[in-house]
PDB file of C-alpha atoms in Angstrom:
ATOM      1  CA  MET A  16       2.436   9.684  -5.044  1.00 82.00           C
ATOM      2  CA  ILE A  17       5.160  11.180  -2.838  1.00 87.00           C
ATOM      3  CA  LYS A  18       4.507  14.318  -0.820  1.00 86.00           C
ATOM      4  CA  VAL A  19       6.838  16.136   1.566  1.00 87.00           C
ATOM      5  CA  HIS A  20       4.857  17.643   4.447  1.00 81.00           C
ATOM      6  CA  ALA A  21       5.895  20.937   5.970  1.00 71.00           C
ATOM      7  CA  THR A  22       5.955  21.232   9.732  1.00 69.00           C
ATOM      8  CA  THR A  23       5.004  23.940  12.196  1.00 66.00           C
ATOM      9  CA  ALA A  24       7.000  27.155  11.957  1.00 70.00           C
ATOM     10  CA  SER A  25       8.363  26.754  15.493  1.00 64.00           C
ATOM     11  CA  LEU A  26       9.566  23.179  14.890  1.00 69.00           C
ATOM     12  CA  ALA A  27      11.100  24.191  11.559  1.00 72.00           C
ATOM     13  CA  ALA A  28      12.937  27.043  13.324  1.00 71.00           C
ATOM     14  CA  ALA A  29      14.192  24.682  16.041  1.00 69.00           C
ATOM     15  CA  MET A  30      15.455  22.253  13.371  1.00 69.00           C
ATOM     16  CA  GLU A  31      17.206  25.151  11.637  1.00 75.00           C
ATOM     17  CA  ARG A  32      18.901  26.251  14.891  1.00 72.00           C
ATOM     18  CA  LEU A  33      20.132  22.695  15.448  1.00 70.00           C
ATOM     19  CA  ASN A  34      21.346  22.444  11.829  1.00 73.00           C
ATOM     20  CA  ILE A  35      18.996  19.506  11.168  1.00 71.00           C
ATOM     21  CA  ARG A  36      18.292  19.093   7.474  1.00 74.00           C
ATOM     22  CA  ASN A  37      15.520  16.581   6.853  1.00 80.00           C
ATOM     23  CA  ALA A  38      11.822  16.491   6.156  1.00 80.00           C
ATOM     24  CA  ALA A  39       9.525  16.250   9.163  1.00 82.00           C
ATOM     25  CA  ALA A  40       7.274  13.854   7.242  1.00 88.00           C
ATOM     26  CA  ILE A  41       7.151  12.251   3.816  1.00 91.00           C
ATOM     27  CA  GLU A  42       4.017  10.568   2.524  1.00 94.00           C
ATOM     28  CA  VAL A  43       4.266   7.707   0.042  1.00 96.00           C
ATOM     29  CA  ASP A  44       0.836   6.632  -1.169  1.00 95.00           C
ATOM     30  CA  ASN A  45      -1.101   6.368   2.135  1.00 95.00           C
ATOM     31  CA  THR A  46       1.877   5.831   4.448  1.00 97.00           C
ATOM     32  CA  ILE A  47       3.503   8.729   6.291  1.00 96.00           C
ATOM     33  CA  PHE A  48       7.086   8.377   7.527  1.00 96.00           C
ATOM     34  CA  LEU A  49       7.948  10.840  10.299  1.00 94.00           C
ATOM     35  CA  SER A  50      11.511  11.789  11.159  1.00 91.00           C
ATOM     36  CA  GLY A  51      12.909  11.086  14.594  1.00 92.00           C
ATOM     37  CA  LEU A  52      12.243  13.640  17.312  1.00 91.00           C
ATOM     38  CA  THR A  53      13.459  14.218  20.808  1.00 93.00           C
ATOM     39  CA  ALA A  54      12.182  16.428  23.615  1.00 94.00           C
ATOM     40  CA  ILE A  55      13.197  19.820  22.270  1.00 89.00           C
ATOM     41  CA  ASP A  56      11.550  23.071  23.180  1.00 88.00           C
ATOM     42  CA  THR A  57      10.484  24.325  19.756  1.00 83.00           C
ATOM     43  CA  GLU A  58      10.858  27.939  20.871  1.00 81.00           C
ATOM     44  CA  THR A  59      14.453  27.652  22.082  1.00 83.00           C
ATOM     45  CA  GLY A  60      15.790  24.555  20.329  1.00 81.00           C
ATOM     46  CA  GLU A  61      17.007  23.300  23.722  1.00 87.00           C
ATOM     47  CA  LEU A  62      16.103  20.054  25.444  1.00 92.00           C
ATOM     48  CA  ILE A  63      13.247  20.475  27.875  1.00 96.00           C
ATOM     49  CA  PRO A  64      14.031  19.964  31.569  1.00 97.00           C
ATOM     50  CA  GLY A  65      12.973  16.794  33.338  1.00 97.00           C
ATOM     51  CA  GLY A  66      13.421  13.070  33.188  1.00 97.00           C
ATOM     52  CA  ILE A  67      12.385  10.323  30.834  1.00 98.00           C
ATOM     53  CA  ARG A  68       8.663  10.733  31.540  1.00 98.00           C
ATOM     54  CA  GLU A  69       8.682  14.416  30.629  1.00 98.00           C
ATOM     55  CA  HIS A  70      10.822  13.751  27.555  1.00 97.00           C
ATOM     56  CA  ALA A  71       8.584  10.901  26.364  1.00 98.00           C
ATOM     57  CA  ARG A  72       5.379  12.886  26.873  1.00 98.00           C
ATOM     58  CA  HIS A  73       6.772  16.024  25.228  1.00 96.00           C
ATOM     59  CA  THR A  74       8.111  14.117  22.209  1.00 96.00           C
ATOM     60  CA  LEU A  75       4.823  12.303  21.623  1.00 97.00           C
ATOM     61  CA  GLU A  76       2.940  15.608  21.962  1.00 95.00           C
ATOM     62  CA  LEU A  77       5.208  17.103  19.269  1.00 91.00           C
ATOM     63  CA  TYR A  78       4.123  14.252  17.021  1.00 94.00           C
ATOM     64  CA  ARG A  79       0.468  14.894  17.894  1.00 94.00           C
ATOM     65  CA  THR A  80       0.958  18.450  16.583  1.00 89.00           C
ATOM     66  CA  ILE A  81       2.759  17.374  13.391  1.00 88.00           C
ATOM     67  CA  LEU A  82       0.140  14.711  12.652  1.00 92.00           C
ATOM     68  CA  GLY A  83      -2.640  17.224  13.310  1.00 91.00           C
ATOM     69  CA  ASP A  84      -1.074  19.614  10.808  1.00 86.00           C
ATOM     70  CA  ILE A  85      -1.462  16.959   8.090  1.00 89.00           C
ATOM     71  CA  GLY A  86      -4.988  15.960   9.089  1.00 92.00           C
ATOM     72  CA  LEU A  87      -4.119  12.905  11.182  1.00 95.00           C
ATOM     73  CA  SER A  88      -4.009  11.911  14.840  1.00 97.00           C
ATOM     74  CA  LEU A  89      -2.093   9.468  17.000  1.00 97.00           C
ATOM     75  CA  ASP A  90      -4.799   6.931  16.071  1.00 98.00           C
ATOM     76  CA  HIS A  91      -3.180   6.836  12.610  1.00 98.00           C
ATOM     77  CA  VAL A  92       0.201   5.703  13.984  1.00 98.00           C
ATOM     78  CA  VAL A  93       0.994   2.122  12.971  1.00 98.00           C
ATOM     79  CA  LYS A  94       4.645   1.855  14.081  1.00 98.00           C
ATOM     80  CA  VAL A  95       6.681   3.448  16.878  1.00 98.00           C
ATOM     81  CA  ASN A  96      10.455   3.147  17.174  1.00 98.00           C
ATOM     82  CA  CYS A  97      12.037   4.410  20.384  1.00 98.00           C
ATOM     83  CA  TYR A  98      15.748   4.735  21.042  1.00 97.00           C
ATOM     84  CA  LEU A  99      16.547   5.064  24.737  1.00 97.00           C
ATOM     85  CA  ALA A 100      19.842   6.431  26.032  1.00 96.00           C
ATOM     86  CA  ASP A 101      19.461   4.334  29.201  1.00 96.00           C
ATOM     87  CA  PRO A 102      17.863   0.852  29.213  1.00 96.00           C
ATOM     88  CA  ASN A 103      16.725   1.471  32.790  1.00 97.00           C
ATOM     89  CA  ASP A 104      14.235   4.021  31.407  1.00 97.00           C
ATOM     90  CA  PHE A 105      12.161   1.376  29.618  1.00 98.00           C
ATOM     91  CA  THR A 106       9.499   1.033  32.329  1.00 98.00           C
ATOM     92  CA  ALA A 107       8.885   4.788  32.501  1.00 98.00           C
ATOM     93  CA  TRP A 108       8.857   5.059  28.667  1.00 98.00           C
ATOM     94  CA  ASN A 109       6.383   2.179  28.471  1.00 98.00           C
ATOM     95  CA  GLU A 110       4.065   3.778  31.039  1.00 98.00           C
ATOM     96  CA  GLU A 111       4.035   7.087  29.135  1.00 97.00           C
ATOM     97  CA  TYR A 112       3.467   5.240  25.831  1.00 97.00           C
ATOM     98  CA  LEU A 113       0.440   3.492  27.346  1.00 97.00           C
ATOM     99  CA  GLN A 114      -0.945   6.873  28.508  1.00 97.00           C
ATOM    100  CA  ILE A 115      -0.739   8.315  24.974  1.00 97.00           C
ATOM    101  CA  PHE A 116      -1.721   5.391  22.742  1.00 97.00           C
ATOM    102  CA  GLU A 117      -4.868   3.269  22.996  1.00 96.00           C
ATOM    103  CA  ALA A 118      -5.605  -0.306  21.943  1.00 96.00           C
ATOM    104  CA  PRO A 119      -5.193  -1.621  19.412  1.00 97.00           C
ATOM    105  CA  TYR A 120      -1.648  -0.361  19.937  1.00 97.00           C
ATOM    106  CA  PRO A 121       0.786   0.408  17.124  1.00 98.00           C
ATOM    107  CA  CYS A 122       3.625  -1.995  16.398  1.00 98.00           C
ATOM    108  CA  ARG A 123       6.630  -0.963  18.444  1.00 98.00           C
ATOM    109  CA  THR A 124      10.361  -1.402  18.797  1.00 98.00           C
ATOM    110  CA  THR A 125      12.353  -0.027  21.732  1.00 97.00           C
ATOM    111  CA  VAL A 126      16.126  -0.307  21.846  1.00 97.00           C
ATOM    112  CA  THR A 127      19.001   1.270  23.715  1.00 96.00           C
ATOM    113  CA  ALA A 128      21.086   3.455  21.432  1.00 93.00           C
ATOM    114  CA  PRO A 129      23.448   5.795  23.216  1.00 81.00           C
ATOM    115  CA  PRO A 130      24.431   8.447  22.527  1.00 76.00           C
ATOM    116  CA  VAL A 131      20.949   9.738  21.784  1.00 79.00           C
ATOM    117  CA  PHE A 132      20.501  13.535  21.893  1.00 84.00           C
ATOM    118  CA  GLY A 133      18.557  13.777  25.131  1.00 91.00           C
ATOM    119  CA  LEU A 134      17.073  10.802  26.915  1.00 96.00           C
ATOM    120  CA  LEU A 135      15.287   9.275  23.942  1.00 97.00           C
ATOM    121  CA  GLU A 136      14.524   9.658  20.271  1.00 96.00           C
ATOM    122  CA  VAL A 137      11.246   8.488  18.773  1.00 97.00           C
ATOM    123  CA  GLU A 138      10.190   7.990  15.161  1.00 97.00           C
ATOM    124  CA  LEU A 139       6.763   7.096  13.818  1.00 98.00           C
ATOM    125  CA  ILE A 140       5.081   5.652  10.780  1.00 98.00           C
ATOM    126  CA  ALA A 141       1.442   6.554  10.231  1.00 98.00           C
ATOM    127  CA  ALA A 142      -1.239   5.606   7.734  1.00 98.00           C
ATOM    128  CA  ARG A 143      -4.118   7.593   6.247  1.00 97.00           C
ATOM    129  CA  GLU A 144      -6.505   4.954   7.595  1.00 97.00           C
ATOM    130  CA  PRO A 145      -6.701   4.950  11.414  1.00 96.00           C
ATOM    131  CA  ARG A 146      -5.935   1.726  13.267  1.00 93.00           C
ATOM    132  CA  ARG A 147      -8.930   2.237  15.598  1.00 85.00           C
TER     133      ARG A 147
END
């Protein structure tokens, strides 16, 4: 079974303003693949102000909302990929990650990949069965 999940109206509008044409999430069997996100204000389509901590927190909170819309939580996340614009931001990203996720932690990859729109881009894979 393949299902394309709709997203919140405000995130869909922000994606439209930025000319982004992709699904927010696609479910294949019991695995949900979520498109990459960055720290955009869903009302304006602009990057939020602040540094890497604010961008990391905001991006992960956007995912919390998307997952909630499809009946899941961050406890269902099994894989996190993070693309940092600056490798010096790893420590701050890691600290924010540890504030959001709880053990047992999802699998994770973090790489530097400039030019990222904003300070980072994150993508997730989730499962219908929670990891905790």
